[in-house]
Short mmCIF file of C-alpha atoms in Angstrom, two decimals:
data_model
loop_
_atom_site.label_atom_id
_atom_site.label_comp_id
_atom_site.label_asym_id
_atom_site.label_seq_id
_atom_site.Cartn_x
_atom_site.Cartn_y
_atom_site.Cartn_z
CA UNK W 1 -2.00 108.64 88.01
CA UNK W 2 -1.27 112.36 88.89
CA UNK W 3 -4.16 114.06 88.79
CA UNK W 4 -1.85 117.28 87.64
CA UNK W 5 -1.62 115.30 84.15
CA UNK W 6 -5.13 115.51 83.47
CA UNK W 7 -7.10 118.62 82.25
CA UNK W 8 -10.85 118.88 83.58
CA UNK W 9 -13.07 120.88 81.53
CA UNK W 10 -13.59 124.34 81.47
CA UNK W 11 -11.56 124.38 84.71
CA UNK W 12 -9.33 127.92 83.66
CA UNK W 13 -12.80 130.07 83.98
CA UNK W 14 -13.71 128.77 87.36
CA UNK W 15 -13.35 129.81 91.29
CA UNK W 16 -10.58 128.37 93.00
CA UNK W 17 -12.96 125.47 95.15
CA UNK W 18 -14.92 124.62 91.44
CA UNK W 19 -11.63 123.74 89.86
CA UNK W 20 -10.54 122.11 92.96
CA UNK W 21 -13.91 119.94 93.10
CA UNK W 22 -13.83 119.49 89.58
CA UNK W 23 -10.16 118.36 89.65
CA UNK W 24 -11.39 116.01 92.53
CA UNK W 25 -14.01 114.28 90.27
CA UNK W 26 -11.53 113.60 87.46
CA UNK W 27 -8.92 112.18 89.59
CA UNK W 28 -11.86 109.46 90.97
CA UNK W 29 -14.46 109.51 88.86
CA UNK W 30 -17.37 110.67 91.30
CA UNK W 31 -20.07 113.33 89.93
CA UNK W 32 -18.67 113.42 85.94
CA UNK W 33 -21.36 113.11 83.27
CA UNK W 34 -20.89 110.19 80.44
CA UNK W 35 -19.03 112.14 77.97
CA UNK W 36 -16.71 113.03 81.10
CA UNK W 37 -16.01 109.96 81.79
CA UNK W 38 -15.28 108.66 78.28
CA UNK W 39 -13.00 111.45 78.33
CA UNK W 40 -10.90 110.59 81.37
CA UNK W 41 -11.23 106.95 80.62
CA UNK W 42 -9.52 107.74 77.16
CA UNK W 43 -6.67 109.91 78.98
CA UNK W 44 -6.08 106.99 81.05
CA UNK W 45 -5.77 104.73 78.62
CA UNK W 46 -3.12 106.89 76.72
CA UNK W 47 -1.33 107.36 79.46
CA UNK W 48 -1.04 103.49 80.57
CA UNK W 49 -0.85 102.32 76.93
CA UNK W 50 3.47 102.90 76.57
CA UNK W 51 3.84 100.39 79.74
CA UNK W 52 1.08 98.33 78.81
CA UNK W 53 2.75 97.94 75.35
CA UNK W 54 6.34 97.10 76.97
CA UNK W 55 5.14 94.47 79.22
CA UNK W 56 3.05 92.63 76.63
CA UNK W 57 5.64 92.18 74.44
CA UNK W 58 8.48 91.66 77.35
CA UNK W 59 6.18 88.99 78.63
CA UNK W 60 5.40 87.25 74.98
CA UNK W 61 9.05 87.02 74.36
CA UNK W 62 9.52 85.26 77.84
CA UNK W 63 6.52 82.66 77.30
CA UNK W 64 7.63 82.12 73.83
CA UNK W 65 11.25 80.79 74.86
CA UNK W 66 10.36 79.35 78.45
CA UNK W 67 6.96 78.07 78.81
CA UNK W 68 6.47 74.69 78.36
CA UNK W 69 2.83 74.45 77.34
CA UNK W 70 3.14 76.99 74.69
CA UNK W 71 6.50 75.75 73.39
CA UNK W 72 5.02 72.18 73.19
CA UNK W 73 2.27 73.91 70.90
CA UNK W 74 4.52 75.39 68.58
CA UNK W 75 6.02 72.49 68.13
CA UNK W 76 3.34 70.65 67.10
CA UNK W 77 2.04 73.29 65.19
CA UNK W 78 5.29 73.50 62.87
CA UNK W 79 4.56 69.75 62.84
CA UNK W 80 1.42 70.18 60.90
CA UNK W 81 3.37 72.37 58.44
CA UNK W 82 1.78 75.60 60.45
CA UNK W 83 4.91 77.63 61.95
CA UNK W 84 3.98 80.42 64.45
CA UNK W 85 6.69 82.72 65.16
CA UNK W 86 7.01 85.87 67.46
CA UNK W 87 5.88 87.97 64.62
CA UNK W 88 2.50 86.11 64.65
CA UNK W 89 1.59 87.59 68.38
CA UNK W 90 0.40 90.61 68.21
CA UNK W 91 0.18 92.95 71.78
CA UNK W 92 -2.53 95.82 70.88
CA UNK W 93 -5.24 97.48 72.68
CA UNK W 94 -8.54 95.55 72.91
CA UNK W 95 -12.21 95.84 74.62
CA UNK W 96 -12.25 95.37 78.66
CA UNK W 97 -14.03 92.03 78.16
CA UNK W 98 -11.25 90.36 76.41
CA UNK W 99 -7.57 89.10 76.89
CA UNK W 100 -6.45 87.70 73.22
CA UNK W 101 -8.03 86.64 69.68
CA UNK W 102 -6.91 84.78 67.11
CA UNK W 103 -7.33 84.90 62.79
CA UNK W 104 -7.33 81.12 61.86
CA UNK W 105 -6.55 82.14 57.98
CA UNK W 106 -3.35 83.60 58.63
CA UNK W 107 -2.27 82.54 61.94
CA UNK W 108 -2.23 85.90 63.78
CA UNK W 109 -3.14 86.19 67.54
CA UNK W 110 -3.86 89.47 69.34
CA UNK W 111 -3.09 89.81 73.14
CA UNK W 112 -5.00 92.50 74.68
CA UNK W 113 -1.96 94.63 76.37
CA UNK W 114 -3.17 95.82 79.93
CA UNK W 115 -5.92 93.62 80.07
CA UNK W 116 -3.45 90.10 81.81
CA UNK W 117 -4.23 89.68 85.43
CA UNK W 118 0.01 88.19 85.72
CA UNK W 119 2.14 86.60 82.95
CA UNK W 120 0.69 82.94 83.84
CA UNK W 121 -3.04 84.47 82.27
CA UNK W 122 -0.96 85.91 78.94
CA UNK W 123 0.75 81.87 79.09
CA UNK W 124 -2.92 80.64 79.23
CA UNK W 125 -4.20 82.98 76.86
CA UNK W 126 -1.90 82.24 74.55
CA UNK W 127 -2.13 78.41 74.78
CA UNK W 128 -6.14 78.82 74.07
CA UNK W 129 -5.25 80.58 70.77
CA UNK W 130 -2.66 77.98 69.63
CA UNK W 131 -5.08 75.30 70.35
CA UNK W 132 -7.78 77.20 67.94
CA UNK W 133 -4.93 76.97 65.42
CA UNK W 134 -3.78 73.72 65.65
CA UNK W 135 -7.33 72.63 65.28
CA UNK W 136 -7.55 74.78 61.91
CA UNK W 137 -4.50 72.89 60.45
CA UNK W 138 -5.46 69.64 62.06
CA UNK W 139 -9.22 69.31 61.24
CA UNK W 140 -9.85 71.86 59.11
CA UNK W 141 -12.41 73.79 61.03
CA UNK W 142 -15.20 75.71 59.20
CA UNK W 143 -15.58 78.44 61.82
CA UNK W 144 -18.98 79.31 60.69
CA UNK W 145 -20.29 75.58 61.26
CA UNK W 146 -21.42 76.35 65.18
CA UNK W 147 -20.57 72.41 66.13
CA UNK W 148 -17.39 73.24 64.96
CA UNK W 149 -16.30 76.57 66.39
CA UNK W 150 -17.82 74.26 69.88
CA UNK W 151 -15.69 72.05 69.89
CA UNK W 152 -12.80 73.87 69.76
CA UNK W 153 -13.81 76.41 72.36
CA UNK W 154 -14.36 73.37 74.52
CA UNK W 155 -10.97 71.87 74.03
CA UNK W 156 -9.16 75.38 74.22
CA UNK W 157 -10.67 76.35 77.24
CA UNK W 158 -10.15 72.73 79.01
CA UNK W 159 -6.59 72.27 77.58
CA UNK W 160 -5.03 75.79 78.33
CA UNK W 161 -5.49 76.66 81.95
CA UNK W 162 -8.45 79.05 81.90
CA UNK W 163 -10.64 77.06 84.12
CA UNK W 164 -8.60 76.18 86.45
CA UNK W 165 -10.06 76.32 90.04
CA UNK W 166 -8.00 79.36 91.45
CA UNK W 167 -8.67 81.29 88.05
CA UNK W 168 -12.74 81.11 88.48
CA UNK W 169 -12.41 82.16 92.34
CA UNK W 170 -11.16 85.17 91.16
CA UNK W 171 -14.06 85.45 88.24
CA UNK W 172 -16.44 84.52 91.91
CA UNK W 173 -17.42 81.14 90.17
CA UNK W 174 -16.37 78.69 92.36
CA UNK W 175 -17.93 74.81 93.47
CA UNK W 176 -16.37 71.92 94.51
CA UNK W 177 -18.27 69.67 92.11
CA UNK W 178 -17.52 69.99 88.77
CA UNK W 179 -16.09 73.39 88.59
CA UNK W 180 -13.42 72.16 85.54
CA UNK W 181 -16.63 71.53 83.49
CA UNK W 182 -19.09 73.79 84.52
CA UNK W 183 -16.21 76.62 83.20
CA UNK W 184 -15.37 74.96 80.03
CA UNK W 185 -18.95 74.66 79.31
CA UNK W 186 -19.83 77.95 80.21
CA UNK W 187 -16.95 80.11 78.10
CA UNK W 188 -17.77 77.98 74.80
CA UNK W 189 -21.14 78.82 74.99
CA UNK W 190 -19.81 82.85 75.28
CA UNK W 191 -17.83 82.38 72.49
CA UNK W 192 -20.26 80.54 70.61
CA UNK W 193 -22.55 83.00 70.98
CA UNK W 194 -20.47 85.62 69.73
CA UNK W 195 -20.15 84.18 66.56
CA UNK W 196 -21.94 85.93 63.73
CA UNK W 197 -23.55 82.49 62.48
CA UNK W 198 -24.80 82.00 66.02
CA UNK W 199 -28.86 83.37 65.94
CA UNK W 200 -29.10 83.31 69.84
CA UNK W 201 -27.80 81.89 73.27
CA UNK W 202 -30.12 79.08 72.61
CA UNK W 203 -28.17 77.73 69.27
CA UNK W 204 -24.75 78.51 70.99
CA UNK W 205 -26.00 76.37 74.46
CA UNK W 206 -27.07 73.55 71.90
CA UNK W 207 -23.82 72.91 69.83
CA UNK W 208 -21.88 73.11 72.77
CA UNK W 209 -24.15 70.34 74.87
CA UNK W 210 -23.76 68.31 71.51
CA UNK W 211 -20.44 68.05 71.16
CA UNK W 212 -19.34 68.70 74.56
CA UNK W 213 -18.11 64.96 76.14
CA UNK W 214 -16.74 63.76 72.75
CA UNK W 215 -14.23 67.33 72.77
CA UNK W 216 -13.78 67.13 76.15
CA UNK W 217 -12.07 64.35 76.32
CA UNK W 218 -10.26 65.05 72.85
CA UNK W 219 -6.81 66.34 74.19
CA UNK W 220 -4.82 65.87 71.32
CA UNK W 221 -1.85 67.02 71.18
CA UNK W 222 -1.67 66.83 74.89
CA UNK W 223 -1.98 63.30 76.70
CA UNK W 224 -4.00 64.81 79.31
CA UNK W 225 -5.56 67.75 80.46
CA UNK W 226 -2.43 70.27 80.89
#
């Protein structure tokens, strides 16, 4: 970013070395106060948000004709009567912790523009989602049931990619003993946990380790782990 483009406070009323050390501290981030650096975070984010936008979508559209995991999904979606098209997938700003969503009553996933480490994390991100829906309008999940929402964090995160061993060196989990398992078991509980019908850590860690090997090995519609 040019550091021209962004305006430090109150830097017109100050001495020629303040505005330069103030100018300094915007441009890396060293010596601003909170509200500071909400500030320039914000700026940042406004800036990057036009490309960040273009290369969501640009990537989507790719995936959506020429990746085989997601196009086998949609397929099998459409043939449980549930259709996703392009106007489903939804590129939008999200919070740093996350990379996509979906809304199981009407089918719409958010990607989380700026926040894909390469196109192959959108491709898994968006296979995870797809899997959540194909389990709505397979099995008719009631989300709020905390065995349920388990299991199908379990098979989304084992069937679409996101533990896969070069993927969790990069997160600095890595073991050469049952890394596959130790991931899947770890991001259900997260997203367990998240759920508003989940009390605590505790409940989320206990539907998962309940339903865990039976939706593990549950790879439907795939024949095998992807």
């Amino acid at each position: 970013m040019n550091p021209g483009n962004s305006t430090p406070p109150s830097e017109s009323h100050e001495p020629a070395f303040e505005r330069w050390r103030h100018r300094l501290a915007w441009t890396t981030g060293l010596g601003l106060t909170s509200e500071e650096s909400l500030r320039r975070d914000q700026e940042r984010q406004a800036e990057l948000a036009p490309a960040q936008l273009a290369q969501c979508r640009q990537w989507k559209a790719d995936l959506l004709s020429s990746s085989p995991k997601i196009t086998f999904m949609l397929k099998h979606l459409e043939l449980l009567g549930t259709p996703i098209g392009p106007e489903f997938l939804h590129c939008t700003p999200c919070q740093p912790t996350h990379a996509g969503g979906t809304d199981p009553d009407t089918g719409n996933i958010v990607l989380c523009q700026g926040r894909f480490m390469s196109k192959k994390h959108m491709e898994d991100t968006i296979t995870h989602e797809l899997l959540h829906l194909y389990d709505q309008s397979r099995f008719s999940v009631d989300w709020s049931n905390l065995r349920h929402h388990a299991c199908s964090e379990v098979r989304a995160s084992n069937l679409s990619g996101d533990c896969r061993w070069g993927r969790e060196v990069r997160r600095l989990f890595f073991s050469f003993s049952k890394q596959h398992q130790a991931c899947v078991r770890r991001r259900a509980v997260a997203s367990v946990q998240a759920n508003p019908s989940c009390p605590d850590r505790a409940a989320a860690e206990r539907a998962v380790n309940e339903v865990f090997d039976s939706c593990f090995k549950d790879t439907r519609p795939f024949d095998e782990i992807y």
